[in-house]
CSV table of C-alpha atoms in Angstrom, one decimal:
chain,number,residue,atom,x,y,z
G,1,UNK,CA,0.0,0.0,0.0
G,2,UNK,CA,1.8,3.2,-1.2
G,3,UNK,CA,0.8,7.0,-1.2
G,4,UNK,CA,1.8,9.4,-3.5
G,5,UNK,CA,1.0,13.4,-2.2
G,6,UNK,CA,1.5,15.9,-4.1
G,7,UNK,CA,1.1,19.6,-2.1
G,8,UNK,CA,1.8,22.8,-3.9
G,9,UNK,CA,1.3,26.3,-2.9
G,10,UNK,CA,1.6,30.3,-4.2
G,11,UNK,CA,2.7,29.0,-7.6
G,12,UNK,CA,3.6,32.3,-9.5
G,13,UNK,CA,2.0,33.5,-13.2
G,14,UNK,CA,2.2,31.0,-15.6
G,15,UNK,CA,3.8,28.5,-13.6
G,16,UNK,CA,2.6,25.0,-14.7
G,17,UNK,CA,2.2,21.4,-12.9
G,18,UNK,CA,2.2,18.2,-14.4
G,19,UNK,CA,1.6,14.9,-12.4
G,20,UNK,CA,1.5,11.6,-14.2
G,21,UNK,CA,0.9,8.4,-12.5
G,22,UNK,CA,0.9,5.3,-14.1
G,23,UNK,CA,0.1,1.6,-13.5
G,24,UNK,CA,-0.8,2.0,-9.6
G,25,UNK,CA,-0.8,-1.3,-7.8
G,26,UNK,CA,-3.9,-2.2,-5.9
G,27,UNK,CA,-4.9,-0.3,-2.5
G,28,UNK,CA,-2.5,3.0,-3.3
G,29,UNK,CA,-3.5,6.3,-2.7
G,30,UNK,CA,-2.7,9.7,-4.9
G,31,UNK,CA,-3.2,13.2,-3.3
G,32,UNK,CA,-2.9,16.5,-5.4
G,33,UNK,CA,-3.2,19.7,-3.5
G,34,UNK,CA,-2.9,23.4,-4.5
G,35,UNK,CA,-3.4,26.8,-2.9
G,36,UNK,CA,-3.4,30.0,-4.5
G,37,UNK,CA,-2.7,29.9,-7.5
G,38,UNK,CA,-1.6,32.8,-9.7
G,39,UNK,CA,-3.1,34.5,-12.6
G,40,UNK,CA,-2.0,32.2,-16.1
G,41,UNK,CA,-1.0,28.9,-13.9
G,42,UNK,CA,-2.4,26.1,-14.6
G,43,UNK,CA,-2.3,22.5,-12.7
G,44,UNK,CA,-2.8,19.3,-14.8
G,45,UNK,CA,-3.6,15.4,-13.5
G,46,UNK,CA,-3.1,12.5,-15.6
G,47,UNK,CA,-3.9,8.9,-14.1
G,48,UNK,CA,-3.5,5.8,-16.2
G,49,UNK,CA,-4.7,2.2,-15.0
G,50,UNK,CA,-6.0,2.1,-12.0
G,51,UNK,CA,-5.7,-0.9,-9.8
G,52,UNK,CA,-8.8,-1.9,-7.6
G,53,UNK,CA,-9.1,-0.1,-4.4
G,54,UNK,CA,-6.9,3.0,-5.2
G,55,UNK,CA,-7.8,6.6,-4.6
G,56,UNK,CA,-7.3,10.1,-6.0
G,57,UNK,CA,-7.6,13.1,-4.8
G,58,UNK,CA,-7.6,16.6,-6.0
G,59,UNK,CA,-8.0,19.8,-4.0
G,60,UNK,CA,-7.4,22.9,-5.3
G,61,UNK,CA,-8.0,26.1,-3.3
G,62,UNK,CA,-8.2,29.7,-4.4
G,63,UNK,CA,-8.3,29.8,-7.8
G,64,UNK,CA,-7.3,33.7,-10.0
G,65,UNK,CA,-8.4,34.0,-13.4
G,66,UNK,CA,-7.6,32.1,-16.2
G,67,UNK,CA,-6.3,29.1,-14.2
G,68,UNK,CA,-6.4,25.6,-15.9
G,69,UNK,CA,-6.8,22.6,-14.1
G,70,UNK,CA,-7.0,19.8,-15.7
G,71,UNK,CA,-7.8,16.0,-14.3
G,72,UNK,CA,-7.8,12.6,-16.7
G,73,UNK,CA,-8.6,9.2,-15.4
G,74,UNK,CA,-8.4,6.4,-17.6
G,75,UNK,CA,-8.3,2.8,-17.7
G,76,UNK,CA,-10.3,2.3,-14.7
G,77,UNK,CA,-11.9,-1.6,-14.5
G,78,UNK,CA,-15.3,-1.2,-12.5
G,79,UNK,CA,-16.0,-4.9,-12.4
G,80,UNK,CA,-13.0,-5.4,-10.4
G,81,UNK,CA,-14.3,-2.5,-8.0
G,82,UNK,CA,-16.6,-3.7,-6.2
């Protein structure tokens, strides 16, 4: 059981973040957390097959103008979730 966290905070004008997680083995956790963000930044998530039993999270917190946040899930197997 693994946990990935991800905490980021005051992240100046177009200041970008990328997280990319791949191939998660059953019962791990992500965590993706952002506070103030400034004007032009943008913060993107990108999960690929999911394991059963893992979790993601994203928070973000005091968003400016013309932010871009961005979160892709794919490959998840529902029948296996139960």
């Amino acid at each position: 059981m693994n946990s990935i966290s991800v905490n980021v905070k005051n992240l100046a004008p177009m200041d970008s973040i990328s997280v990319n997680v791949e191939n998660l083995a059953p019962m791990n956790s992500i965590s993706v957390h952002v506070e103030n963000l400034a004007p032009m930044s943008s913060v993107s998530v990108n999960v690929e097959n999911l394991a059963p039993m893992d979790s993601i999270s994203v928070n973000v917190e005091n968003l400016t103008p013309m932010n871009s946040i961005s979160v892709n899930v794919a490959s998840i197997d529902l029948h296996k979730c139960k």
